[in-house]
N, CA, C and O atoms as a MOPAC input file, in Angstrom:
PM7 MOZYME 1SCF
protein

 N     48.64100 1    29.00500 1   -58.24800 1
 C     48.93500 1    28.46200 1   -59.55500 1
 C     48.38800 1    27.03500 1   -59.63700 1
 O     47.96400 1    26.46500 1   -58.63100 1
 N     48.40300 1    26.47600 1   -60.82200 1
 C     47.96100 1    25.09400 1   -60.98500 1
 C     48.71900 1    24.45500 1   -62.14300 1
 O     49.25000 1    25.13600 1   -63.02000 1
 N     48.75100 1    23.11900 1   -62.11700 1
 C     49.39300 1    22.35300 1   -63.19100 1
 C     48.55000 1    21.12200 1   -63.45700 1
 O     48.03100 1    20.49700 1   -62.53200 1
 N     48.41800 1    20.77900 1   -64.73400 1
 C     47.71400 1    19.57300 1   -65.14200 1
 C     48.58300 1    18.87200 1   -66.17800 1
 O     48.67000 1    19.32300 1   -67.32000 1
 N     49.22000 1    17.78600 1   -65.79500 1
 C     50.13500 1    17.04200 1   -66.66900 1
 C     49.45000 1    15.75000 1   -67.08600 1
 O     49.05600 1    14.95300 1   -66.23500 1
 N     49.30300 1    15.53400 1   -68.40600 1
 C     48.62100 1    14.34200 1   -68.91100 1
 C     49.50500 1    13.65300 1   -69.94700 1
 O     50.01700 1    14.29500 1   -70.86400 1
 N     49.67700 1    12.34200 1   -69.79200 1
 C     50.43200 1    11.53900 1   -70.75400 1
 C     49.58900 1    10.34100 1   -71.15000 1
 O     49.05300 1     9.64600 1   -70.28700 1
 N     49.46600 1    10.09300 1   -72.45100 1
 C     48.80000 1     8.89800 1   -72.96700 1
 C     49.76600 1     8.26000 1   -73.95100 1
 O     50.30400 1     8.93400 1   -74.83000 1
 N     49.98600 1     6.95800 1   -73.80100 1
 C     50.92200 1     6.29100 1   -74.70700 1
 C     50.46700 1     4.87500 1   -75.00800 1
 O     49.69800 1     4.26900 1   -74.26100 1
 N     50.96400 1     4.37100 1   -76.12000 1
 C     50.73200 1     2.98700 1   -76.51800 1
 C     52.10500 1     2.37000 1   -76.76200 1
 O     52.85900 1     2.83100 1   -77.61900 1
 N     52.41900 1     1.33200 1   -76.00700 1
 C     53.70400 1     0.64500 1   -76.14500 1
 C     53.47100 1    -0.65000 1   -76.93100 1
 O     52.70600 1    -1.51400 1   -76.50200 1
 N     54.13000 1    -0.77500 1   -78.07600 1
 C     53.95300 1    -1.95100 1   -78.93100 1
 C     55.30800 1    -2.58700 1   -79.22500 1
 O     56.36700 1    -2.01600 1   -78.96300 1
 N     55.22700 1    -3.78000 1   -79.77400 1
 C     56.40900 1    -4.53400 1   -80.18500 1
 C     57.36600 1    -4.68400 1   -78.99500 1
 O     56.99200 1    -5.27300 1   -77.98000 1
 N     58.58500 1    -4.16700 1   -79.10200 1
 C     59.54600 1    -4.26900 1   -78.00100 1
 C     59.93700 1    -2.87900 1   -77.47500 1
 O     61.01800 1    -2.69600 1   -76.91600 1
 N     59.03300 1    -1.90100 1   -77.66700 1
 C     59.35600 1    -0.54400 1   -77.21300 1
 C     59.41700 1    -0.48000 1   -75.69200 1
 O     58.79100 1    -1.27900 1   -74.99500 1
 N     60.17100 1     0.47000 1   -75.20200 1
 C     60.29600 1     0.72000 1   -73.77100 1
 C     59.97400 1     2.19100 1   -73.55700 1
 O     60.59400 1     3.06500 1   -74.16100 1
 N     58.99600 1     2.45900 1   -72.69000 1
 C     58.56400 1     3.82600 1   -72.44700 1
 C     58.64000 1     4.13700 1   -70.96300 1
 O     58.38200 1     3.28000 1   -70.11800 1
 N     59.00100 1     5.38400 1   -70.66000 1
 C     59.05300 1     5.80400 1   -69.27300 1
 C     58.45600 1     7.20400 1   -69.15500 1
 O     58.83400 1     8.11500 1   -69.89100 1
 N     57.52900 1     7.36300 1   -68.23000 1
 C     56.89800 1     8.64400 1   -67.94500 1
 C     57.33000 1     9.07400 1   -66.55700 1
 O     57.12000 1     8.35000 1   -65.58400 1
 N     57.93300 1    10.25100 1   -66.46300 1
 C     58.36300 1    10.78500 1   -65.17300 1
 C     57.78500 1    12.18900 1   -65.03700 1
 O     58.02300 1    13.04800 1   -65.88500 1
 N     57.03700 1    12.41400 1   -63.98200 1
 C     56.56900 1    13.77100 1   -63.70300 1
 C     56.82800 1    14.06100 1   -62.23500 1
 O     56.73700 1    13.17500 1   -61.38500 1
 N     57.14400 1    15.28800 1   -61.95800 1
 C     57.37300 1    15.70500 1   -60.57700 1
 C     56.73400 1    17.07800 1   -60.39800 1
 O     57.12600 1    18.04800 1   -61.04700 1
 N     55.75600 1    17.14500 1   -59.52000 1
 C     55.08200 1    18.40800 1   -59.22900 1
 C     55.43300 1    18.81900 1   -57.80400 1
 O     55.25200 1    18.04900 1   -56.86000 1
 N     55.94200 1    20.05000 1   -57.66000 1
 C     56.26700 1    20.61600 1   -56.34800 1
 C     55.21100 1    21.64300 1   -55.98100 1
 O     54.94200 1    22.56600 1   -56.75000 1
 N     54.61500 1    21.48800 1   -54.81400 1
 C     53.65300 1    22.47200 1   -54.30500 1
 C     54.29400 1    23.25900 1   -53.19000 1
 O     54.38400 1    22.78500 1   -52.05700 1
 N     54.73900 1    24.46000 1   -53.50500 1
 C     55.45700 1    25.27000 1   -52.52300 1
 C     54.59500 1    26.34200 1   -51.87000 1
 O     55.06700 1    27.06300 1   -50.99000 1
 N     53.32200 1    26.45700 1   -52.29400 1
 C     52.40500 1    27.44600 1   -51.73700 1
 C     50.98800 1    26.96400 1   -52.01500 1
 O     50.78900 1    25.79700 1   -52.35300 1
 N     50.01100 1    27.83600 1   -51.88000 1
 C     48.62800 1    27.46200 1   -52.21000 1
 C     48.55800 1    27.18700 1   -53.71400 1
 O     48.72600 1    28.09600 1   -54.52700 1
 N     48.30800 1    25.92900 1   -54.07300 1
 C     48.31500 1    25.55900 1   -55.48600 1
 C     47.54700 1    24.25700 1   -55.67600 1
 O     47.17600 1    23.58600 1   -54.71300 1
 N     47.31900 1    23.91600 1   -56.94500 1
 C     46.69000 1    22.64900 1   -57.29500 1
 C     47.53900 1    21.98500 1   -58.36900 1
 O     48.01400 1    22.65000 1   -59.28900 1
 N     47.73200 1    20.67800 1   -58.25400 1
 C     48.51300 1    19.94500 1   -59.24400 1
 C     47.91200 1    18.58400 1   -59.49700 1
 O     47.47100 1    17.91200 1   -58.56500 1
 N     47.89100 1    18.17000 1   -60.75600 1
 C     47.34000 1    16.87500 1   -61.14100 1
 C     48.24600 1    16.27100 1   -62.21100 1
 O     48.54200 1    16.91700 1   -63.21600 1
 N     48.68300 1    15.04000 1   -61.99300 1
 C     49.51300 1    14.31700 1   -62.95800 1
 C     48.81500 1    13.01100 1   -63.29500 1
 O     48.43900 1    12.25200 1   -62.40300 1
 N     48.64200 1    12.74900 1   -64.59500 1
 C     47.93000 1    11.55300 1   -65.05300 1
 C     48.72800 1    10.86900 1   -66.16000 1
 O     49.13200 1    11.51300 1   -67.12800 1
 N     48.95200 1     9.57900 1   -66.01700 1
 C     49.63100 1     8.79400 1   -67.03300 1
 C     48.79300 1     7.55800 1   -67.31200 1
 O     48.55400 1     6.74900 1   -66.41500 1
 N     48.34300 1     7.41000 1   -68.55800 1
 C     47.59300 1     6.23500 1   -68.98000 1
 C     48.33500 1     5.59300 1   -70.14100 1
 O     48.75000 1     6.28200 1   -71.07300 1
 N     48.50500 1     4.27800 1   -70.09100 1
 C     49.23100 1     3.58100 1   -71.15600 1
 C     48.55700 1     2.26500 1   -71.49500 1
 O     48.03300 1     1.56800 1   -70.62600 1
 N     48.58500 1     1.94200 1   -72.78000 1
 C     48.19400 1     0.61900 1   -73.25200 1
 C     49.48700 1    -0.11100 1   -73.57500 1
 O     50.35200 1     0.42300 1   -74.26900 1
 N     49.61500 1    -1.32700 1   -73.07600 1
 C     50.81100 1    -2.11700 1   -73.33200 1
 C     50.43500 1    -3.31400 1   -74.19600 1
 O     49.41900 1    -3.96500 1   -73.95300 1
 N     51.25800 1    -3.60600 1   -75.20900 1
 C     50.99200 1    -4.69200 1   -76.15500 1
 C     52.29200 1    -5.44200 1   -76.43300 1
 O     53.38800 1    -4.95100 1   -76.15900 1
 N     52.13900 1    -6.62600 1   -76.97500 1
 C     53.27100 1    -7.42400 1   -77.43400 1
 C     54.28500 1    -7.64900 1   -76.30400 1
 O     53.93000 1    -8.15400 1   -75.23900 1
 N     55.55100 1    -7.27100 1   -76.54500 1
 C     56.62200 1    -7.47400 1   -75.55600 1
 C     57.17200 1    -6.13400 1   -75.06100 1
 O     58.33900 1    -6.04100 1   -74.67900 1
 N     56.34500 1    -5.11900 1   -75.06900 1
 C     56.77000 1    -3.77800 1   -74.66600 1
 C     56.84900 1    -3.66500 1   -73.14300 1
 O     56.42700 1    -4.56700 1   -72.41900 1
 N     57.39100 1    -2.55100 1   -72.67300 1
 C     57.39400 1    -2.27300 1   -71.23500 1
 C     57.11800 1    -0.78900 1   -71.01500 1
 O     57.50400 1     0.06200 1   -71.81700 1
 N     56.43600 1    -0.50300 1   -69.90200 1
 C     56.07400 1     0.87200 1   -69.55300 1
 C     56.37100 1     1.08800 1   -68.07500 1
 O     56.03200 1     0.25900 1   -67.23100 1
 N     57.00900 1     2.21200 1   -67.77800 1
 C     57.24700 1     2.62700 1   -66.39100 1
 C     56.58000 1     3.98600 1   -66.21700 1
 O     56.79700 1     4.89500 1   -67.01900 1
 N     55.77000 1     4.12500 1   -65.17300 1
 C     55.13800 1     5.40200 1   -64.84300 1
 C     55.60200 1     5.80900 1   -63.45800 1
 O     55.40300 1     5.07700 1   -62.48800 1
 N     56.22100 1     6.98000 1   -63.36600 1
 C     56.74800 1     7.45400 1   -62.08700 1
 C     56.24700 1     8.86100 1   -61.78800 1
 O     56.99200 1     9.83000 1   -61.93900 1
 N     54.99300 1     8.98100 1   -61.36400 1
 C     54.52800 1    10.30600 1   -60.95300 1
 C     55.00200 1    10.58500 1   -59.53000 1
 O     54.91000 1     9.72100 1   -58.65800 1
 N     55.50600 1    11.78700 1   -59.30200 1
 C     55.98300 1    12.16300 1   -57.96700 1
 C     55.38400 1    13.50800 1   -57.56100 1
 O     55.27800 1    14.42700 1   -58.37300 1
 N     54.99700 1    13.60500 1   -56.29900 1
 C     54.43900 1    14.83400 1   -55.75700 1
 C     55.22100 1    15.23600 1   -54.51400 1
 O     55.56200 1    14.39000 1   -53.68700 1
 N     55.50400 1    16.52500 1   -54.38600 1
 C     56.13900 1    17.03700 1   -53.18300 1
 C     55.33400 1    18.23800 1   -52.70300 1
 O     55.24100 1    19.24700 1   -53.40100 1
 N     54.75300 1    18.12800 1   -51.51200 1
 C     53.98600 1    19.23200 1   -50.94000 1
 C     54.83100 1    19.90000 1   -49.85800 1
 O     55.16700 1    19.28600 1   -48.84600 1
 N     55.16600 1    21.16100 1   -50.09000 1
 C     55.94700 1    21.93500 1   -49.12500 1
 C     55.09100 1    22.99700 1   -48.44300 1
 O     55.61000 1    23.89800 1   -47.78400 1
 N     53.76400 1    22.88200 1   -48.61000 1
 C     52.82300 1    23.82100 1   -47.99600 1
 C     51.54500 1    23.07200 1   -47.65700 1
 O     51.13400 1    22.18000 1   -48.40000 1
 N     50.91600 1    23.42100 1   -46.55000 1
 C     49.64600 1    22.78400 1   -46.17900 1
 C     48.53400 1    23.18200 1   -47.14100 1
 O     47.47700 1    22.55100 1   -47.15600 1
 N     48.75800 1    24.21500 1   -47.93900 1
 C     47.75900 1    24.67800 1   -48.90100 1
 C     47.96900 1    24.10800 1   -50.30400 1
 O     47.29200 1    24.51500 1   -51.24800 1
 N     48.89200 1    23.18100 1   -50.43800 1
 C     49.10700 1    22.52900 1   -51.73100 1
 C     48.14700 1    21.34300 1   -51.85000 1
 O     48.04400 1    20.52500 1   -50.93700 1
 N     47.45000 1    21.26000 1   -52.98000 1
 C     46.52300 1    20.15500 1   -53.24100 1
 C     47.02100 1    19.41500 1   -54.48200 1
 O     46.86400 1    19.89900 1   -55.60300 1
 N     47.62300 1    18.24200 1   -54.27800 1
 C     48.29100 1    17.52800 1   -55.37000 1
 C     47.72400 1    16.12000 1   -55.53500 1
 O     47.45800 1    15.43200 1   -54.55000 1
 N     47.54000 1    15.69600 1   -56.78300 1
 C     46.96600 1    14.37600 1   -57.09300 1
 C     47.79000 1    13.73700 1   -58.20500 1
 O     48.22200 1    14.41600 1   -59.13700 1
 N     48.00400 1    12.41700 1   -58.10000 1
 C     48.58900 1    11.71000 1   -59.24300 1
 C     47.81800 1    10.43400 1   -59.51000 1
 O     47.27600 1     9.80300 1   -58.60300 1
 N     47.78500 1    10.07100 1   -60.79200 1
 C     47.12000 1     8.84800 1   -61.24000 1
 C     48.01100 1     8.19000 1   -62.28500 1
 O     48.63800 1     8.87200 1   -63.09500 1
 N     48.06300 1     6.87600 1   -62.26300 1
 C     48.78800 1     6.13800 1   -63.29300 1
 C     48.06200 1     4.82600 1   -63.53500 1
 O     47.69900 1     4.12200 1   -62.59300 1
 N     47.85400 1     4.50300 1   -64.80700 1
 C     47.19100 1     3.24800 1   -65.15800 1
 C     47.86100 1     2.66400 1   -66.39500 1
 O     48.04000 1     3.35000 1   -67.40100 1
 N     48.22400 1     1.40000 1   -66.30900 1
 C     48.83400 1     0.67700 1   -67.43000 1
 C     48.05000 1    -0.61200 1   -67.59700 1
 O     47.83300 1    -1.34000 1   -66.62800 1
 N     47.62600 1    -0.89900 1   -68.81900 1
 C     46.86900 1    -2.12500 1   -69.03000 1
 C     46.82300 1    -2.51900 1   -70.48700 1
 O     47.23300 1    -1.76400 1   -71.36800 1
 N     46.32000 1    -3.71100 1   -70.72500 1
 C     46.19900 1    -4.20500 1   -72.09700 1
 C     44.79800 1    -3.90800 1   -72.61700 1
 O     43.90500 1    -3.53700 1   -71.85500 1
 N     44.62300 1    -4.07400 1   -73.90800 1
 C     43.30800 1    -3.92600 1   -74.51100 1
 C     42.45800 1    -5.09900 1   -74.05200 1
 O     42.87600 1    -6.25400 1   -74.13600 1
 N     41.27000 1    -4.79300 1   -73.57100 1
 C     40.37500 1    -5.83500 1   -73.06500 1
 C     39.84200 1    -6.68200 1   -74.23200 1
 O     39.44400 1    -6.16200 1   -75.27300 1
 N     39.85100 1    -7.98100 1   -74.02100 1
 C     39.36800 1    -8.91200 1   -75.04000 1
 C     37.93000 1    -8.64600 1   -75.43400 1
 O     37.56200 1    -8.82800 1   -76.59400 1
 N     37.09600 1    -8.20900 1   -74.46500 1
 C     35.69500 1    -7.91900 1   -74.76500 1
 C     35.56800 1    -6.77700 1   -75.75600 1
 O     34.67000 1    -6.77600 1   -76.59800 1
 N     36.47500 1    -5.79200 1   -75.65900 1
 C     36.44600 1    -4.67100 1   -76.59400 1
 C     36.71600 1    -5.15800 1   -78.01400 1
 O     36.02600 1    -4.76900 1   -78.95700 1
 N     37.71900 1    -6.00600 1   -78.15500 1
 C     38.04500 1    -6.55100 1   -79.48200 1
 C     36.88100 1    -7.35900 1   -80.03900 1
 O     36.49800 1    -7.19200 1   -81.19700 1
 N     36.32500 1    -8.23000 1   -79.21600 1
 C     35.22500 1    -9.09600 1   -79.65800 1
 C     34.03100 1    -8.25100 1   -80.09200 1
 O     33.42500 1    -8.52200 1   -81.12900 1
 N     33.69000 1    -7.23200 1   -79.30900 1
 C     32.55700 1    -6.36500 1   -79.63600 1
 C     32.73700 1    -5.74700 1   -81.02000 1
 O     31.82100 1    -5.78500 1   -81.84200 1
 N     33.91900 1    -5.17700 1   -81.28000 1
 C     34.16100 1    -4.53700 1   -82.57300 1
 C     34.23600 1    -5.56000 1   -83.70800 1
 O     33.82300 1    -5.27000 1   -84.83100 1
 N     34.75400 1    -6.74300 1   -83.42300 1
 C     34.83400 1    -7.77500 1   -84.45500 1
 C     33.44100 1    -8.28800 1   -84.82200 1
 O     33.21300 1    -8.66900 1   -85.97000 1
 N     32.50400 1    -8.30500 1   -83.86600 1
 C     31.13300 1    -8.72000 1   -84.18600 1
 C     30.44600 1    -7.68300 1   -85.07500 1
 O     29.44000 1    -7.97900 1   -85.72100 1
 N     30.99300 1    -6.47000 1   -85.10300 1
 C     30.45600 1    -5.42400 1   -85.97100 1
 C     31.10100 1    -5.44300 1   -87.35700 1
 O     30.82300 1    -4.58000 1   -88.18900 1
 N     31.97100 1    -6.44000 1   -87.60100 1
 C     32.54600 1    -6.61300 1   -88.93100 1
 C     33.99700 1    -6.19900 1   -89.09600 1
 O     34.54100 1    -6.31400 1   -90.19500 1
 N     34.64000 1    -5.72000 1   -88.04100 1
 C     36.04900 1    -5.33300 1   -88.15200 1
 C     36.94700 1    -6.55100 1   -87.97700 1
 O     36.60100 1    -7.50100 1   -87.27500 1
 N     38.10600 1    -6.50600 1   -88.62800 1
 C     39.10500 1    -7.53900 1   -88.37600 1
 C     39.72600 1    -7.25700 1   -87.00700 1
 O     39.50600 1    -6.19000 1   -86.43500 1
 N     40.49200 1    -8.19800 1   -86.48700 1
 C     41.13800 1    -7.98100 1   -85.18400 1
 C     42.07700 1    -6.78400 1   -85.25100 1
 O     42.11300 1    -5.98500 1   -84.31500 1
 N     42.82700 1    -6.64200 1   -86.32000 1
 C     43.76100 1    -5.52200 1   -86.48300 1
 C     43.00400 1    -4.19600 1   -86.55800 1
 O     43.41200 1    -3.21400 1   -85.93600 1
 N     41.89900 1    -4.16000 1   -87.31900 1
 C     41.09800 1    -2.93700 1   -87.42500 1
 C     40.49500 1    -2.56900 1   -86.06500 1
 O     40.47300 1    -1.39700 1   -85.68900 1
 N     40.01200 1    -3.56400 1   -85.34100 1
 C     39.44100 1    -3.32300 1   -84.02000 1
 C     40.49900 1    -2.77200 1   -83.07600 1
 O     40.24400 1    -1.82200 1   -82.33600 1
 N     41.67900 1    -3.36600 1   -83.10100 1
 C     42.79100 1    -2.90300 1   -82.26700 1
 C     43.14500 1    -1.45800 1   -82.60800 1
 O     43.33700 1    -0.63600 1   -81.71100 1
 N     43.23000 1    -1.14800 1   -83.89100 1
 C     43.55000 1     0.21900 1   -84.32200 1
 C     42.49600 1     1.21200 1   -83.84800 1
 O     42.84100 1     2.31100 1   -83.41300 1
 N     41.21600 1     0.84800 1   -83.92400 1
 C     40.13400 1     1.72000 1   -83.46400 1
 C     40.25900 1     2.01300 1   -81.97400 1
 O     40.09700 1     3.15300 1   -81.54000 1
 N     40.54500 1     0.98200 1   -81.20200 1
 C     40.67900 1     1.14200 1   -79.74400 1
 C     41.84400 1     2.04800 1   -79.41500 1
 O     41.71300 1     2.94500 1   -78.58200 1
 N     42.99500 1     1.82700 1   -80.06100 1
 C     44.18600 1     2.65300 1   -79.82300 1
 C     43.92500 1     4.09200 1   -80.22200 1
 O     44.27000 1     5.00700 1   -79.47400 1
 N     43.31500 1     4.31800 1   -81.39600 1
 C     43.03200 1     5.68900 1   -81.84000 1
 C     42.07900 1     6.39200 1   -80.88300 1
 O     42.28100 1     7.56300 1   -80.56500 1
 N     41.05300 1     5.70300 1   -80.42300 1
 C     40.12300 1     6.28700 1   -79.46300 1
 C     40.80100 1     6.63300 1   -78.14600 1
 O     40.51800 1     7.67500 1   -77.55600 1
 N     41.69700 1     5.76400 1   -77.68200 1
 C     42.43100 1     5.98700 1   -76.44000 1
 C     43.31400 1     7.23500 1   -76.53200 1
 O     43.40000 1     8.01100 1   -75.58000 1
 N     43.96000 1     7.42100 1   -77.66600 1
 C     44.89700 1     8.53100 1   -77.81200 1
 C     44.21500 1     9.88000 1   -78.05900 1
 O     44.85900 1    10.92200 1   -77.93800 1
 N     42.92000 1     9.87500 1   -78.40400 1
 C     42.22100 1    11.15600 1   -78.64900 1
 C     41.81900 1    11.80400 1   -77.40200 1
 O     41.22500 1    12.88200 1   -77.43100 1

């Protein structure tokens, strides 16, 4: 069997988000857990991917990344005529797709 768990989130204002995944590999299987988040303002994000391999034939991977929007991305879009808010919205929409 296999599992692919993907979470993408944007934390804004004072929101608090938590991603918890737990994949158990009890036999020959493949599992992948991925959590990507953009954090803004005064928000907080917790990512807790957990893997348990109970078989030598279980192949399990987890990834988690939390970061802010890069200033270079905003500047690039603003040089193309977007306002800072429009540029931010474009980046967030692209990230969530």
